[in-house]
Amino acid sequence: MMFEDKTLVCKDCGEEFVFTAREQEFYESKGFANEPQRCKPCRDKRKNAGRAPREMFETTCSACGNPAKVPFQPREDRPVYCSECFAKMKENSAETEAE
């Protein structure tokens, strides 16, 4: 099926926006039956409304000893890693799984 760009009107702000052929293909591949009703800025605003900023906790990385900020309350019985060490561990585990 061939798709063509469509111009739609946002139900929140009333501005026109383009529902591209590529977006239409994506919607079909995901099984979405309805066209979008809001433009991207209104979708983003709606998605982020009501979200409070995430509370961050300061701790010390269990691997390198550097200060780290994490989005959860650290527990004494579990190791906590800074983002760099966590990324290295994740990378190493992905390589191990691939072998």
PDB file of N, CA and C in Angstrom:
ATOM      1  N   MET A   1       0.848  -1.186   0.000  1.00  0.00           N
ATOM      2  CA  MET A   1       0.000   0.000   0.000  1.00  0.00           C
ATOM      3  C   MET A   1       0.890   1.245   0.000  1.00  0.00           C
ATOM      4  N   MET A   2       0.582   2.174  -0.831  1.00  0.00           N
ATOM      5  CA  MET A   2       1.343   3.426  -0.909  1.00  0.00           C
ATOM      6  C   MET A   2       0.685   4.486  -0.030  1.00  0.00           C
ATOM      7  N   PHE A   3       1.508   5.201   0.694  1.00  0.00           N
ATOM      8  CA  PHE A   3       1.024   6.262   1.570  1.00  0.00           C
ATOM      9  C   PHE A   3       1.462   7.606   1.016  1.00  0.00           C
ATOM     10  N   GLU A   4       0.648   8.618   1.265  1.00  0.00           N
ATOM     11  CA  GLU A   4       0.986   9.988   0.887  1.00  0.00           C
ATOM     12  C   GLU A   4       0.840  10.867   2.123  1.00  0.00           C
ATOM     13  N   ASP A   5       1.673  11.903   2.208  1.00  0.00           N
ATOM     14  CA  ASP A   5       1.573  12.832   3.325  1.00  0.00           C
ATOM     15  C   ASP A   5       0.159  13.404   3.398  1.00  0.00           C
ATOM     16  N   LYS A   6      -0.343  13.555   4.633  1.00  0.00           N
ATOM     17  CA  LYS A   6      -1.672  14.136   4.860  1.00  0.00           C
ATOM     18  C   LYS A   6      -1.517  15.323   5.794  1.00  0.00           C
ATOM     19  N   THR A   7      -2.313  16.333   5.582  1.00  0.00           N
ATOM     20  CA  THR A   7      -2.340  17.470   6.490  1.00  0.00           C
ATOM     21  C   THR A   7      -3.522  17.282   7.428  1.00  0.00           C
ATOM     22  N   LEU A   8      -3.235  17.280   8.725  1.00  0.00           N
ATOM     23  CA  LEU A   8      -4.256  17.117   9.753  1.00  0.00           C
ATOM     24  C   LEU A   8      -4.305  18.371  10.615  1.00  0.00           C
ATOM     25  N   VAL A   9      -5.366  18.510  11.408  1.00  0.00           N
ATOM     26  CA  VAL A   9      -5.511  19.663  12.297  1.00  0.00           C
ATOM     27  C   VAL A   9      -5.466  19.159  13.734  1.00  0.00           C
ATOM     28  N   CYS A  10      -4.590  19.768  14.533  1.00  0.00           N
ATOM     29  CA  CYS A  10      -4.412  19.388  15.935  1.00  0.00           C
ATOM     30  C   CYS A  10      -5.668  19.749  16.724  1.00  0.00           C
ATOM     31  N   LYS A  11      -6.162  18.790  17.506  1.00  0.00           N
ATOM     32  CA  LYS A  11      -7.383  19.053  18.267  1.00  0.00           C
ATOM     33  C   LYS A  11      -7.137  19.933  19.490  1.00  0.00           C
ATOM     34  N   ASP A  12      -5.875  20.116  19.895  1.00  0.00           N
ATOM     35  CA  ASP A  12      -5.582  20.975  21.036  1.00  0.00           C
ATOM     36  C   ASP A  12      -5.337  22.428  20.623  1.00  0.00           C
ATOM     37  N   CYS A  13      -4.396  22.630  19.697  1.00  0.00           N
ATOM     38  CA  CYS A  13      -4.014  24.003  19.346  1.00  0.00           C
ATOM     39  C   CYS A  13      -4.656  24.502  18.054  1.00  0.00           C
ATOM     40  N   GLY A  14      -5.239  23.598  17.255  1.00  0.00           N
ATOM     41  CA  GLY A  14      -5.899  24.000  16.021  1.00  0.00           C
ATOM     42  C   GLY A  14      -4.959  24.222  14.849  1.00  0.00           C
ATOM     43  N   GLU A  15      -3.657  24.023  15.059  1.00  0.00           N
ATOM     44  CA  GLU A  15      -2.678  24.204  13.983  1.00  0.00           C
ATOM     45  C   GLU A  15      -2.661  22.970  13.080  1.00  0.00           C
ATOM     46  N   GLU A  16      -2.319  23.198  11.821  1.00  0.00           N
ATOM     47  CA  GLU A  16      -2.164  22.092  10.887  1.00  0.00           C
ATOM     48  C   GLU A  16      -0.799  21.434  11.097  1.00  0.00           C
ATOM     49  N   PHE A  17      -0.746  20.120  10.890  1.00  0.00           N
ATOM     50  CA  PHE A  17       0.516  19.401  10.930  1.00  0.00           C
ATOM     51  C   PHE A  17       0.461  18.289   9.899  1.00  0.00           C
ATOM     52  N   VAL A  18       1.634  17.840   9.469  1.00  0.00           N
ATOM     53  CA  VAL A  18       1.717  16.828   8.419  1.00  0.00           C
ATOM     54  C   VAL A  18       1.880  15.444   9.053  1.00  0.00           C
ATOM     55  N   PHE A  19       1.015  14.533   8.635  1.00  0.00           N
ATOM     56  CA  PHE A  19       1.111  13.119   8.998  1.00  0.00           C
ATOM     57  C   PHE A  19       1.790  12.462   7.806  1.00  0.00           C
ATOM     58  N   THR A  20       3.114  12.266   7.929  1.00  0.00           N
ATOM     59  CA  THR A  20       3.913  11.846   6.785  1.00  0.00           C
ATOM     60  C   THR A  20       3.626  10.407   6.368  1.00  0.00           C
ATOM     61  N   ALA A  21       4.003  10.087   5.145  1.00  0.00           N
ATOM     62  CA  ALA A  21       3.838   8.731   4.629  1.00  0.00           C
ATOM     63  C   ALA A  21       4.608   7.743   5.499  1.00  0.00           C
ATOM     64  N   ARG A  22       5.789   8.132   5.929  1.00  0.00           N
ATOM     65  CA  ARG A  22       6.610   7.257   6.789  1.00  0.00           C
ATOM     66  C   ARG A  22       5.902   7.001   8.127  1.00  0.00           C
ATOM     67  N   GLU A  23       5.318   8.060   8.710  1.00  0.00           N
ATOM     68  CA  GLU A  23       4.579   7.888   9.969  1.00  0.00           C
ATOM     69  C   GLU A  23       3.364   6.982   9.762  1.00  0.00           C
ATOM     70  N   GLN A  24       2.705   7.124   8.627  1.00  0.00           N
ATOM     71  CA  GLN A  24       1.549   6.284   8.331  1.00  0.00           C
ATOM     72  C   GLN A  24       1.958   4.813   8.216  1.00  0.00           C
ATOM     73  N   GLU A  25       3.097   4.555   7.583  1.00  0.00           N
ATOM     74  CA  GLU A  25       3.620   3.182   7.504  1.00  0.00           C
ATOM     75  C   GLU A  25       3.888   2.634   8.901  1.00  0.00           C
ATOM     76  N   PHE A  26       4.506   3.463   9.755  1.00  0.00           N
ATOM     77  CA  PHE A  26       4.801   3.054  11.123  1.00  0.00           C
ATOM     78  C   PHE A  26       3.507   2.720  11.863  1.00  0.00           C
ATOM     79  N   TYR A  27       2.503   3.589  11.749  1.00  0.00           N
ATOM     80  CA  TYR A  27       1.227   3.358  12.423  1.00  0.00           C
ATOM     81  C   TYR A  27       0.626   2.034  11.967  1.00  0.00           C
ATOM     82  N   GLU A  28       0.676   1.776  10.667  1.00  0.00           N
ATOM     83  CA  GLU A  28       0.115   0.531  10.151  1.00  0.00           C
ATOM     84  C   GLU A  28       0.891  -0.680  10.670  1.00  0.00           C
ATOM     85  N   SER A  29       2.226  -0.575  10.705  1.00  0.00           N
ATOM     86  CA  SER A  29       3.045  -1.700  11.170  1.00  0.00           C
ATOM     87  C   SER A  29       2.778  -2.027  12.641  1.00  0.00           C
ATOM     88  N   LYS A  30       2.399  -1.023  13.418  1.00  0.00           N
ATOM     89  CA  LYS A  30       2.096  -1.232  14.833  1.00  0.00           C
ATOM     90  C   LYS A  30       0.636  -1.606  15.063  1.00  0.00           C
ATOM     91  N   GLY A  31      -0.163  -1.573  14.001  1.00  0.00           N
ATOM     92  CA  GLY A  31      -1.572  -1.926  14.124  1.00  0.00           C
ATOM     93  C   GLY A  31      -2.440  -0.809  14.671  1.00  0.00           C
ATOM     94  N   PHE A  32      -1.949   0.439  14.627  1.00  0.00           N
ATOM     95  CA  PHE A  32      -2.744   1.569  15.096  1.00  0.00           C
ATOM     96  C   PHE A  32      -3.831   1.863  14.071  1.00  0.00           C
ATOM     97  N   ALA A  33      -5.081   1.956  14.523  1.00  0.00           N
ATOM     98  CA  ALA A  33      -6.208   2.160  13.609  1.00  0.00           C
ATOM     99  C   ALA A  33      -6.512   3.637  13.393  1.00  0.00           C
ATOM    100  N   ASN A  34      -6.173   4.492  14.352  1.00  0.00           N
ATOM    101  CA  ASN A  34      -6.539   5.909  14.273  1.00  0.00           C
ATOM    102  C   ASN A  34      -5.347   6.786  13.926  1.00  0.00           C
ATOM    103  N   GLU A  35      -5.638   7.861  13.208  1.00  0.00           N
ATOM    104  CA  GLU A  35      -4.610   8.856  12.897  1.00  0.00           C
ATOM    105  C   GLU A  35      -4.335   9.685  14.148  1.00  0.00           C
ATOM    106  N   PRO A  36      -3.153  10.297  14.245  1.00  0.00           N
ATOM    107  CA  PRO A  36      -2.877  11.149  15.407  1.00  0.00           C
ATOM    108  C   PRO A  36      -3.828  12.350  15.421  1.00  0.00           C
ATOM    109  N   GLN A  37      -4.188  12.773  16.606  1.00  0.00           N
ATOM    110  CA  GLN A  37      -5.101  13.910  16.739  1.00  0.00           C
ATOM    111  C   GLN A  37      -4.395  15.179  17.185  1.00  0.00           C
ATOM    112  N   ARG A  38      -3.117  15.037  17.582  1.00  0.00           N
ATOM    113  CA  ARG A  38      -2.374  16.188  18.082  1.00  0.00           C
ATOM    114  C   ARG A  38      -1.043  16.316  17.352  1.00  0.00           C
ATOM    115  N   CYS A  39      -0.578  17.562  17.207  1.00  0.00           N
ATOM    116  CA  CYS A  39       0.733  17.804  16.622  1.00  0.00           C
ATOM    117  C   CYS A  39       1.810  17.379  17.630  1.00  0.00           C
ATOM    118  N   LYS A  40       3.036  17.253  17.176  1.00  0.00           N
ATOM    119  CA  LYS A  40       4.124  16.785  18.051  1.00  0.00           C
ATOM    120  C   LYS A  40       4.315  17.672  19.283  1.00  0.00           C
ATOM    121  N   PRO A  41       4.341  19.012  19.150  1.00  0.00           N
ATOM    122  CA  PRO A  41       4.502  19.830  20.365  1.00  0.00           C
ATOM    123  C   PRO A  41       3.378  19.603  21.387  1.00  0.00           C
ATOM    124  N   CYS A  42       2.146  19.439  20.937  1.00  0.00           N
ATOM    125  CA  CYS A  42       1.033  19.204  21.866  1.00  0.00           C
ATOM    126  C   CYS A  42       1.111  17.799  22.466  1.00  0.00           C
ATOM    127  N   ARG A  43       1.558  16.809  21.678  1.00  0.00           N
ATOM    128  CA  ARG A  43       1.743  15.450  22.221  1.00  0.00           C
ATOM    129  C   ARG A  43       2.814  15.468  23.301  1.00  0.00           C
ATOM    130  N   ASP A  44       3.929  16.158  23.024  1.00  0.00           N
ATOM    131  CA  ASP A  44       5.020  16.237  24.003  1.00  0.00           C
ATOM    132  C   ASP A  44       4.576  16.950  25.278  1.00  0.00           C
ATOM    133  N   LYS A  45       3.848  18.052  25.111  1.00  0.00           N
ATOM    134  CA  LYS A  45       3.383  18.817  26.262  1.00  0.00           C
ATOM    135  C   LYS A  45       2.449  17.951  27.112  1.00  0.00           C
ATOM    136  N   ARG A  46       1.576  17.215  26.455  1.00  0.00           N
ATOM    137  CA  ARG A  46       0.624  16.340  27.147  1.00  0.00           C
ATOM    138  C   ARG A  46       1.341  15.181  27.859  1.00  0.00           C
ATOM    139  N   LYS A  47       2.358  14.635  27.199  1.00  0.00           N
ATOM    140  CA  LYS A  47       3.113  13.514  27.759  1.00  0.00           C
ATOM    141  C   LYS A  47       3.856  13.935  29.025  1.00  0.00           C
ATOM    142  N   ASN A  48       4.390  15.157  29.026  1.00  0.00           N
ATOM    143  CA  ASN A  48       5.201  15.627  30.153  1.00  0.00           C
ATOM    144  C   ASN A  48       4.391  16.338  31.229  1.00  0.00           C
ATOM    145  N   ALA A  49       3.112  16.602  30.976  1.00  0.00           N
ATOM    146  CA  ALA A  49       2.277  17.267  31.976  1.00  0.00           C
ATOM    147  C   ALA A  49       2.079  16.339  33.162  1.00  0.00           C
ATOM    148  N   GLY A  50       2.211  16.861  34.334  1.00  0.00           N
ATOM    149  CA  GLY A  50       1.979  16.058  35.525  1.00  0.00           C
ATOM    150  C   GLY A  50       3.174  15.235  35.970  1.00  0.00           C
ATOM    151  N   ARG A  51       4.235  15.256  35.219  1.00  0.00           N
ATOM    152  CA  ARG A  51       5.435  14.521  35.640  1.00  0.00           C
ATOM    153  C   ARG A  51       6.292  15.424  36.504  1.00  0.00           C
ATOM    154  N   ALA A  52       6.532  14.959  37.701  1.00  0.00           N
ATOM    155  CA  ALA A  52       7.412  15.716  38.591  1.00  0.00           C
ATOM    156  C   ALA A  52       8.854  15.393  38.227  1.00  0.00           C
ATOM    157  N   PRO A  53       9.766  16.313  38.443  1.00  0.00           N
ATOM    158  CA  PRO A  53      11.174  16.004  38.183  1.00  0.00           C
ATOM    159  C   PRO A  53      11.599  14.813  39.050  1.00  0.00           C
ATOM    160  N   ARG A  54      12.421  13.986  38.499  1.00  0.00           N
ATOM    161  CA  ARG A  54      12.858  12.780  39.189  1.00  0.00           C
ATOM    162  C   ARG A  54      13.806  13.132  40.336  1.00  0.00           C
ATOM    163  N   GLU A  55      13.563  12.532  41.479  1.00  0.00           N
ATOM    164  CA  GLU A  55      14.440  12.752  42.631  1.00  0.00           C
ATOM    165  C   GLU A  55      15.710  11.928  42.446  1.00  0.00           C
ATOM    166  N   MET A  56      16.850  12.556  42.645  1.00  0.00           N
ATOM    167  CA  MET A  56      18.134  11.879  42.492  1.00  0.00           C
ATOM    168  C   MET A  56      18.796  11.753  43.866  1.00  0.00           C
ATOM    169  N   PHE A  57      19.499  10.640  44.064  1.00  0.00           N
ATOM    170  CA  PHE A  57      20.171  10.367  45.330  1.00  0.00           C
ATOM    171  C   PHE A  57      21.666  10.296  45.099  1.00  0.00           C
ATOM    172  N   GLU A  58      22.422  10.889  46.016  1.00  0.00           N
ATOM    173  CA  GLU A  58      23.878  10.866  45.912  1.00  0.00           C
ATOM    174  C   GLU A  58      24.413   9.648  46.652  1.00  0.00           C
ATOM    175  N   THR A  59      25.407   8.996  46.036  1.00  0.00           N
ATOM    176  CA  THR A  59      26.014   7.813  46.627  1.00  0.00           C
ATOM    177  C   THR A  59      27.446   7.692  46.108  1.00  0.00           C
ATOM    178  N   THR A  60      28.115   6.628  46.448  1.00  0.00           N
ATOM    179  CA  THR A  60      29.471   6.359  45.973  1.00  0.00           C
ATOM    180  C   THR A  60      29.435   5.114  45.112  1.00  0.00           C
ATOM    181  N   CYS A  61      30.079   5.171  43.958  1.00  0.00           N
ATOM    182  CA  CYS A  61      30.127   4.035  43.029  1.00  0.00           C
ATOM    183  C   CYS A  61      30.844   2.859  43.681  1.00  0.00           C
ATOM    184  N   SER A  62      30.240   1.691  43.599  1.00  0.00           N
ATOM    185  CA  SER A  62      30.822   0.479  44.195  1.00  0.00           C
ATOM    186  C   SER A  62      32.042  -0.006  43.424  1.00  0.00           C
ATOM    187  N   ALA A  63      32.193   0.405  42.167  1.00  0.00           N
ATOM    188  CA  ALA A  63      33.324  -0.061  41.365  1.00  0.00           C
ATOM    189  C   ALA A  63      34.517   0.882  41.434  1.00  0.00           C
ATOM    190  N   CYS A  64      34.297   2.175  41.183  1.00  0.00           N
ATOM    191  CA  CYS A  64      35.429   3.104  41.096  1.00  0.00           C
ATOM    192  C   CYS A  64      35.572   4.025  42.305  1.00  0.00           C
ATOM    193  N   GLY A  65      34.539   4.104  43.142  1.00  0.00           N
ATOM    194  CA  GLY A  65      34.607   4.948  44.330  1.00  0.00           C
ATOM    195  C   GLY A  65      34.291   6.411  44.101  1.00  0.00           C
ATOM    196  N   ASN A  66      33.969   6.792  42.876  1.00  0.00           N
ATOM    197  CA  ASN A  66      33.620   8.186  42.580  1.00  0.00           C
ATOM    198  C   ASN A  66      32.189   8.487  43.019  1.00  0.00           C
ATOM    199  N   PRO A  67      31.889   9.766  43.239  1.00  0.00           N
ATOM    200  CA  PRO A  67      30.508  10.124  43.581  1.00  0.00           C
ATOM    201  C   PRO A  67      29.589   9.802  42.397  1.00  0.00           C
ATOM    202  N   ALA A  68      28.354   9.421  42.717  1.00  0.00           N
ATOM    203  CA  ALA A  68      27.383   9.096  41.673  1.00  0.00           C
ATOM    204  C   ALA A  68      26.005   9.575  42.112  1.00  0.00           C
ATOM    205  N   LYS A  69      25.173   9.922  41.132  1.00  0.00           N
ATOM    206  CA  LYS A  69      23.780  10.279  41.401  1.00  0.00           C
ATOM    207  C   LYS A  69      22.922   9.230  40.705  1.00  0.00           C
ATOM    208  N   VAL A  70      21.966   8.686  41.451  1.00  0.00           N
ATOM    209  CA  VAL A  70      21.100   7.637  40.917  1.00  0.00           C
ATOM    210  C   VAL A  70      19.634   7.993  41.174  1.00  0.00           C
ATOM    211  N   PRO A  71      18.707   7.516  40.314  1.00  0.00           N
ATOM    212  CA  PRO A  71      17.290   7.856  40.461  1.00  0.00           C
ATOM    213  C   PRO A  71      16.524   6.924  41.403  1.00  0.00           C
ATOM    214  N   PHE A  72      17.213   6.294  42.346  1.00  0.00           N
ATOM    215  CA  PHE A  72      16.563   5.406  43.307  1.00  0.00           C
ATOM    216  C   PHE A  72      17.303   5.493  44.632  1.00  0.00           C
ATOM    217  N   GLN A  73      16.642   5.104  45.696  1.00  0.00           N
ATOM    218  CA  GLN A  73      17.252   5.118  47.022  1.00  0.00           C
ATOM    219  C   GLN A  73      18.196   3.921  47.140  1.00  0.00           C
ATOM    220  N   PRO A  74      19.509   4.157  47.221  1.00  0.00           N
ATOM    221  CA  PRO A  74      20.452   3.038  47.328  1.00  0.00           C
ATOM    222  C   PRO A  74      20.239   2.255  48.626  1.00  0.00           C
ATOM    223  N   ARG A  75      20.470   0.943  48.532  1.00  0.00           N
ATOM    224  CA  ARG A  75      20.392   0.074  49.711  1.00  0.00           C
ATOM    225  C   ARG A  75      21.792  -0.424  50.045  1.00  0.00           C
ATOM    226  N   GLU A  76      22.012  -0.693  51.300  1.00  0.00           N
ATOM    227  CA  GLU A  76      23.336  -1.138  51.757  1.00  0.00           C
ATOM    228  C   GLU A  76      23.702  -2.519  51.217  1.00  0.00           C
ATOM    229  N   ASP A  77      22.714  -3.376  50.959  1.00  0.00           N
ATOM    230  CA  ASP A  77      22.982  -4.752  50.560  1.00  0.00           C
ATOM    231  C   ASP A  77      23.163  -4.942  49.051  1.00  0.00           C
ATOM    232  N   ARG A  78      23.096  -3.846  48.275  1.00  0.00           N
ATOM    233  CA  ARG A  78      23.233  -3.943  46.825  1.00  0.00           C
ATOM    234  C   ARG A  78      24.274  -2.957  46.316  1.00  0.00           C
ATOM    235  N   PRO A  79      25.108  -3.355  45.354  1.00  0.00           N
ATOM    236  CA  PRO A  79      26.082  -2.409  44.804  1.00  0.00           C
ATOM    237  C   PRO A  79      25.390  -1.352  43.939  1.00  0.00           C
ATOM    238  N   VAL A  80      25.971  -0.170  43.917  1.00  0.00           N
ATOM    239  CA  VAL A  80      25.463   0.929  43.101  1.00  0.00           C
ATOM    240  C   VAL A  80      26.624   1.454  42.277  1.00  0.00           C
ATOM    241  N   TYR A  81      26.383   1.684  40.987  1.00  0.00           N
ATOM    242  CA  TYR A  81      27.447   2.098  40.078  1.00  0.00           C
ATOM    243  C   TYR A  81      27.165   3.470  39.468  1.00  0.00           C
ATOM    244  N   CYS A  82      28.244   4.213  39.192  1.00  0.00           N
ATOM    245  CA  CYS A  82      28.101   5.476  38.469  1.00  0.00           C
ATOM    246  C   CYS A  82      27.722   5.126  37.029  1.00  0.00           C
ATOM    247  N   SER A  83      27.297   6.097  36.268  1.00  0.00           N
ATOM    248  CA  SER A  83      26.832   5.816  34.907  1.00  0.00           C
ATOM    249  C   SER A  83      27.936   5.241  34.023  1.00  0.00           C
ATOM    250  N   GLU A  84      29.183   5.678  34.225  1.00  0.00           N
ATOM    251  CA  GLU A  84      30.284   5.145  33.410  1.00  0.00           C
ATOM    252  C   GLU A  84      30.535   3.668  33.710  1.00  0.00           C
ATOM    253  N   CYS A  85      30.606   3.316  34.986  1.00  0.00           N
ATOM    254  CA  CYS A  85      30.846   1.914  35.360  1.00  0.00           C
ATOM    255  C   CYS A  85      29.653   1.041  34.971  1.00  0.00           C
ATOM    256  N   PHE A  86      28.453   1.582  35.133  1.00  0.00           N
ATOM    257  CA  PHE A  86      27.261   0.823  34.763  1.00  0.00           C
ATOM    258  C   PHE A  86      27.269   0.531  33.264  1.00  0.00           C
ATOM    259  N   ALA A  87      27.642   1.528  32.451  1.00  0.00           N
ATOM    260  CA  ALA A  87      27.701   1.340  30.995  1.00  0.00           C
ATOM    261  C   ALA A  87      28.762   0.289  30.636  1.00  0.00           C
ATOM    262  N   LYS A  88      29.909   0.322  31.304  1.00  0.00           N
ATOM    263  CA  LYS A  88      30.963  -0.672  31.049  1.00  0.00           C
ATOM    264  C   LYS A  88      30.474  -2.075  31.388  1.00  0.00           C
ATOM    265  N   MET A  89      29.805  -2.209  32.537  1.00  0.00           N
ATOM    266  CA  MET A  89      29.290  -3.520  32.943  1.00  0.00           C
ATOM    267  C   MET A  89      28.243  -4.025  31.950  1.00  0.00           C
ATOM    268  N   LYS A  90      27.375  -3.127  31.506  1.00  0.00           N
ATOM    269  CA  LYS A  90      26.333  -3.492  30.546  1.00  0.00           C
ATOM    270  C   LYS A  90      26.962  -3.929  29.227  1.00  0.00           C
ATOM    271  N   GLU A  91      27.990  -3.185  28.797  1.00  0.00           N
ATOM    272  CA  GLU A  91      28.701  -3.500  27.556  1.00  0.00           C
ATOM    273  C   GLU A  91      29.378  -4.865  27.667  1.00  0.00           C
ATOM    274  N   ASN A  92      30.024  -5.122  28.797  1.00  0.00           N
ATOM    275  CA  ASN A  92      30.704  -6.404  29.008  1.00  0.00           C
ATOM    276  C   ASN A  92      29.721  -7.560  29.043  1.00  0.00           C
ATOM    277  N   SER A  93      28.543  -7.368  29.649  1.00  0.00           N
ATOM    278  CA  SER A  93      27.573  -8.459  29.723  1.00  0.00           C
ATOM    279  C   SER A  93      26.974  -8.718  28.345  1.00  0.00           C
ATOM    280  N   ALA A  94      26.815  -7.694  27.523  1.00  0.00           N
ATOM    281  CA  ALA A  94      26.310  -7.877  26.159  1.00  0.00           C
ATOM    282  C   ALA A  94      27.310  -8.654  25.313  1.00  0.00           C
ATOM    283  N   GLU A  95      28.603  -8.366  25.497  1.00  0.00           N
ATOM    284  CA  GLU A  95      29.647  -9.093  24.765  1.00  0.00           C
ATOM    285  C   GLU A  95      29.695 -10.555  25.195  1.00  0.00           C
ATOM    286  N   THR A  96      29.519 -10.785  26.481  1.00  0.00           N
ATOM    287  CA  THR A  96      29.549 -12.162  27.005  1.00  0.00           C
ATOM    288  C   THR A  96      28.359 -12.963  26.457  1.00  0.00           C
ATOM    289  N   GLU A  97      27.181 -12.353  26.378  1.00  0.00           N
ATOM    290  CA  GLU A  97      26.001 -13.016  25.861  1.00  0.00           C
ATOM    291  C   GLU A  97      26.144 -13.330  24.385  1.00  0.00           C
ATOM    292  N   ALA A  98      26.846 -12.473  23.642  1.00  0.00           N
ATOM    293  CA  ALA A  98      27.018 -12.659  22.200  1.00  0.00           C
ATOM    294  C   ALA A  98      27.943 -13.815  21.891  1.00  0.00           C
ATOM    295  N   GLU A  99      28.797 -14.188  22.811  1.00  0.00           N
ATOM    296  CA  GLU A  99      29.787 -15.254  22.562  1.00  0.00           C
ATOM    297  C   GLU A  99      29.195 -16.604  22.629  1.00  0.00           C
TER     298      GLU A  99
END
